[in-house]
mmCIF file of C-alpha atoms in Angstrom:
data_model
loop_
_atom_site.group_PDB
_atom_site.id
_atom_site.type_symbol
_atom_site.label_atom_id
_atom_site.label_comp_id
_atom_site.label_asym_id
_atom_site.label_seq_id
_atom_site.Cartn_x
_atom_site.Cartn_y
_atom_site.Cartn_z
ATOM 1 C CA TYR Z 1 159.028 43.537 59.805
ATOM 2 C CA GLU Z 2 160.157 44.088 55.793
ATOM 3 C CA ALA Z 3 156.705 42.942 54.344
ATOM 4 C CA SER Z 4 156.119 43.265 50.695
ATOM 5 C CA GLY Z 5 153.162 45.762 49.466
ATOM 6 C CA GLN Z 6 151.087 42.651 48.782
ATOM 7 C CA PHE Z 7 151.456 41.437 51.975
ATOM 8 C CA ALA Z 8 150.554 44.814 53.841
ATOM 9 C CA GLY Z 9 147.653 44.874 51.326
ATOM 10 C CA LEU Z 10 146.131 41.651 52.146
ATOM 11 C CA VAL Z 11 147.097 42.032 55.844
ATOM 12 C CA ILE Z 12 144.901 45.577 55.694
ATOM 13 C CA SER Z 13 141.919 43.743 53.420
ATOM 14 C CA THR Z 14 141.680 40.947 56.536
ATOM 15 C CA PHE Z 15 141.180 43.894 58.851
ATOM 16 C CA LEU Z 16 138.650 45.675 56.432
ATOM 17 C CA LEU Z 17 136.721 42.453 55.990
ATOM 18 C CA SER Z 18 136.674 41.647 59.860
ATOM 19 C CA ASN Z 19 135.685 45.399 60.040
ATOM 20 C CA ALA Z 20 132.591 44.827 58.101
ATOM 21 C CA LEU Z 21 132.179 41.575 60.078
ATOM 22 C CA GLY Z 22 131.780 44.195 62.954
ATOM 23 C CA GLY Z 23 128.649 45.633 61.581
ATOM 24 C CA PHE Z 24 126.980 42.476 61.589
ATOM 25 C CA VAL Z 25 127.863 41.446 65.041
ATOM 26 C CA PHE Z 26 126.748 45.151 65.984
ATOM 27 C CA ALA Z 27 123.258 44.228 64.953
ATOM 28 C CA LYS Z 28 123.455 41.246 67.411
ATOM 29 C CA LEU Z 29 125.009 42.787 70.174
ATOM 30 C CA LYS Z 30 121.948 45.856 70.227
ATOM 31 C CA LYS Z 31 119.275 43.550 71.160
ATOM 32 C CA TYR Z 32 120.753 43.209 74.426
ATOM 33 C CA PHE Z 33 123.091 46.177 75.183
ATOM 34 C CA SER Z 34 123.210 49.772 75.348
ATOM 35 C CA HIS Z 35 125.525 52.125 72.999
ATOM 36 C CA ARG Z 36 127.928 52.970 75.798
ATOM 37 C CA THR Z 37 128.625 49.027 76.829
ATOM 38 C CA ILE Z 38 128.927 48.042 72.784
ATOM 39 C CA PHE Z 39 131.316 50.947 72.552
ATOM 40 C CA LEU Z 40 133.154 49.584 75.285
ATOM 41 C CA VAL Z 41 133.493 45.646 73.850
ATOM 42 C CA GLY Z 42 134.653 47.375 70.405
ATOM 43 C CA LEU Z 43 137.213 49.290 72.177
ATOM 44 C CA PHE Z 44 138.475 46.083 74.524
ATOM 45 C CA ILE Z 45 138.437 44.018 70.998
ATOM 46 C CA PHE Z 46 140.125 46.579 68.938
ATOM 47 C CA GLY Z 47 142.921 47.259 71.983
ATOM 48 C CA ILE Z 48 143.565 43.550 71.930
ATOM 49 C CA GLY Z 49 144.142 43.528 67.889
ATOM 50 C CA PHE Z 50 146.534 46.596 68.503
ATOM 51 C CA MET Z 51 148.592 44.364 71.722
ATOM 52 C CA SER Z 52 148.405 41.381 69.696
ATOM 53 C CA TYR Z 53 150.309 43.533 66.758
ATOM 54 C CA GLY Z 54 153.031 44.262 69.057
ATOM 55 C CA SER Z 55 153.313 40.941 70.361
ATOM 56 C CA ILE Z 56 153.484 38.595 67.379
ATOM 57 C CA THR Z 57 157.411 38.104 65.929
ATOM 58 C CA ASN Z 58 156.293 35.806 62.892
ATOM 59 C CA LEU Z 59 154.969 37.962 59.725
ATOM 60 C CA ASN Z 60 152.726 35.081 58.830
ATOM 61 C CA LEU Z 61 150.599 36.183 62.515
ATOM 62 C CA PHE Z 62 149.463 39.451 61.072
ATOM 63 C CA PHE Z 63 146.589 37.895 59.313
ATOM 64 C CA ILE Z 64 145.456 37.148 63.620
ATOM 65 C CA PRO Z 65 145.469 40.446 64.955
ATOM 66 C CA ALA Z 66 144.041 41.798 61.662
ATOM 67 C CA HIS Z 67 140.753 40.220 62.177
ATOM 68 C CA ILE Z 68 140.660 40.766 66.013
ATOM 69 C CA ALA Z 69 141.121 44.655 65.804
ATOM 70 C CA GLY Z 70 139.164 44.751 62.328
ATOM 71 C CA LEU Z 71 136.094 43.120 64.379
ATOM 72 C CA GLY Z 72 136.060 45.553 66.959
ATOM 73 C CA SER Z 73 136.332 48.287 64.735
ATOM 74 C CA GLY Z 74 133.508 47.490 62.920
ATOM 75 C CA ILE Z 75 131.549 47.135 66.111
ATOM 76 C CA MET Z 76 132.768 50.597 67.251
ATOM 77 C CA MET Z 77 132.530 52.543 64.000
ATOM 78 C CA THR Z 78 128.675 50.987 63.333
ATOM 79 C CA ASN Z 79 128.106 51.860 67.159
ATOM 80 C CA ILE Z 80 129.347 55.428 66.921
ATOM 81 C CA THR Z 81 127.410 55.938 63.560
ATOM 82 C CA THR Z 82 124.057 54.955 64.917
ATOM 83 C CA TRP Z 83 124.649 56.250 68.754
ATOM 84 C CA PHE Z 84 125.483 59.886 67.010
ATOM 85 C CA LEU Z 85 122.865 60.241 64.740
ATOM 86 C CA LYS Z 86 120.154 59.957 67.734
ATOM 87 C CA PHE Z 87 121.352 62.819 68.668
ATOM 88 C CA THR Z 88 120.540 64.965 65.404
ATOM 89 C CA THR Z 89 117.463 65.729 63.886
ATOM 90 C CA ALA Z 90 116.285 64.052 60.447
ATOM 91 C CA GLN Z 91 117.109 67.115 58.347
ATOM 92 C CA ASN Z 92 120.454 67.270 59.927
ATOM 93 C CA ARG Z 93 121.192 63.728 59.546
ATOM 94 C CA VAL Z 94 123.245 63.799 56.298
ATOM 95 C CA LYS Z 95 125.232 66.889 57.167
ATOM 96 C CA SER Z 96 125.978 65.218 60.340
ATOM 97 C CA SER Z 97 126.948 62.008 59.006
ATOM 98 C CA GLY Z 98 129.263 63.590 56.696
ATOM 99 C CA TYR Z 99 131.022 65.762 59.189
ATOM 100 C CA PHE Z 100 131.646 62.568 61.352
ATOM 101 C CA THR Z 101 132.985 60.979 57.883
ATOM 102 C CA SER Z 102 135.226 63.576 57.481
ATOM 103 C CA SER Z 103 136.410 63.832 61.115
ATOM 104 C CA LEU Z 104 137.254 59.717 60.663
ATOM 105 C CA PHE Z 105 139.158 60.159 57.546
ATOM 106 C CA LEU Z 106 140.862 63.496 59.052
ATOM 107 C CA GLY Z 107 141.782 61.448 62.166
ATOM 108 C CA GLN Z 108 143.308 58.604 59.857
ATOM 109 C CA PHE Z 109 145.228 60.817 57.996
ATOM 110 C CA SER Z 110 147.016 62.920 60.586
ATOM 111 C CA SER Z 111 147.657 59.767 62.861
ATOM 112 C CA PRO Z 112 150.801 59.083 61.096
ATOM 113 C CA ILE Z 113 152.118 62.954 61.368
ATOM 114 C CA ILE Z 114 151.173 63.084 64.814
ATOM 115 C CA PHE Z 115 152.868 59.886 65.889
ATOM 116 C CA PHE Z 116 155.834 59.564 63.771
ATOM 117 C CA ASN Z 117 158.074 60.928 66.293
ATOM 118 C CA ILE Z 118 156.726 58.085 68.963
ATOM 119 C CA THR Z 119 156.926 55.004 66.515
ATOM 120 C CA GLU Z 120 160.425 56.151 65.616
ATOM 121 C CA GLU Z 121 161.918 56.222 69.233
ATOM 122 C CA VAL Z 122 160.186 53.271 70.677
ATOM 123 C CA GLY Z 123 159.382 51.168 67.538
ATOM 124 C CA VAL Z 124 156.430 50.216 65.714
ATOM 125 C CA GLN Z 125 155.922 46.901 67.694
ATOM 126 C CA GLU Z 126 156.058 48.577 71.058
ATOM 127 C CA PHE Z 127 153.932 51.792 70.076
ATOM 128 C CA LEU Z 128 151.172 49.274 68.377
ATOM 129 C CA PHE Z 129 151.409 47.075 71.701
ATOM 130 C CA ASN Z 130 151.382 50.415 74.429
ATOM 131 C CA LEU Z 131 148.533 51.610 72.289
ATOM 132 C CA GLY Z 132 146.588 48.589 72.836
ATOM 133 C CA ALA Z 133 147.158 48.291 76.226
ATOM 134 C CA SER Z 134 146.080 52.105 76.789
ATOM 135 C CA LEU Z 135 143.109 51.370 75.063
ATOM 136 C CA ILE Z 136 142.258 48.515 77.115
ATOM 137 C CA ILE Z 137 143.018 50.910 80.628
ATOM 138 C CA ILE Z 138 140.945 53.737 79.197
ATOM 139 C CA MET Z 139 137.992 50.948 78.655
ATOM 140 C CA ILE Z 140 138.479 49.325 82.080
ATOM 141 C CA ILE Z 141 138.508 53.068 83.944
ATOM 142 C CA THR Z 142 135.141 53.907 81.884
ATOM 143 C CA LEU Z 143 133.549 50.719 82.421
ATOM 144 C CA LEU Z 144 134.294 50.983 86.078
ATOM 145 C CA ILE Z 145 132.880 54.394 86.176
ATOM 146 C CA LEU Z 146 129.917 53.473 84.408
ATOM 147 C CA ILE Z 147 129.230 50.441 86.608
ATOM 148 C CA ILE Z 148 129.074 52.668 89.609
ATOM 149 C CA LYS Z 149 126.561 55.333 87.668
ATOM 150 C CA GLN Z 150 124.537 52.499 86.757
ATOM 151 C CA LYS Z 151 124.048 51.779 90.511
ATOM 152 C CA THR Z 152 122.837 55.157 91.187
ATOM 153 C CA ASN Z 153 120.713 54.579 88.258
ATOM 154 C CA ASP Z 154 122.430 57.340 86.038
ATOM 155 C CA ILE Z 155 122.515 55.133 83.264
ATOM 156 C CA SER Z 156 121.943 51.968 82.346
ATOM 157 C CA LEU Z 157 124.875 49.176 80.623
ATOM 158 C CA LEU Z 158 122.362 46.511 79.402
ATOM 159 C CA THR Z 159 119.378 48.347 78.087
ATOM 160 C CA ASN Z 160 118.499 51.303 76.091
ATOM 161 C CA LYS Z 161 117.057 53.234 78.595
ATOM 162 C CA ASN Z 162 119.663 55.912 78.234
ATOM 163 C CA ILE Z 163 121.570 56.630 74.944
#
């Protein structure tokens, strides 16, 4: 894309602003949906954002997928944090939260190293599009499994009867 560092910084800050807004959206969604459902909603929005990154040809359009992916990411991160902390005791929440945060940052650090060869082979745009499509496919398969489980009353997608 040959963007300047300043432009890249603006796109990243757009992503992070929408990420923060995702936390507010999570609070609204939590009134009506289970953690599982909210995770799938966030994953879907995040996947659409990444597919959009891979589809655009005009550099200035990068701000649109940054908003979309950031919103999905914010919903997922807030949801995962609150969901996972339900599985630990009050005494272990700080430690568990620290492990979760460290894992998140380790993933962000290692991702470019792990996927470097793939992006070199297929290009960044195609990689981002395929990553987004893969996330959406995973979300759809998971949703279908959860719908089947809901029919057998193993789980609920709309309420907090289950974790």
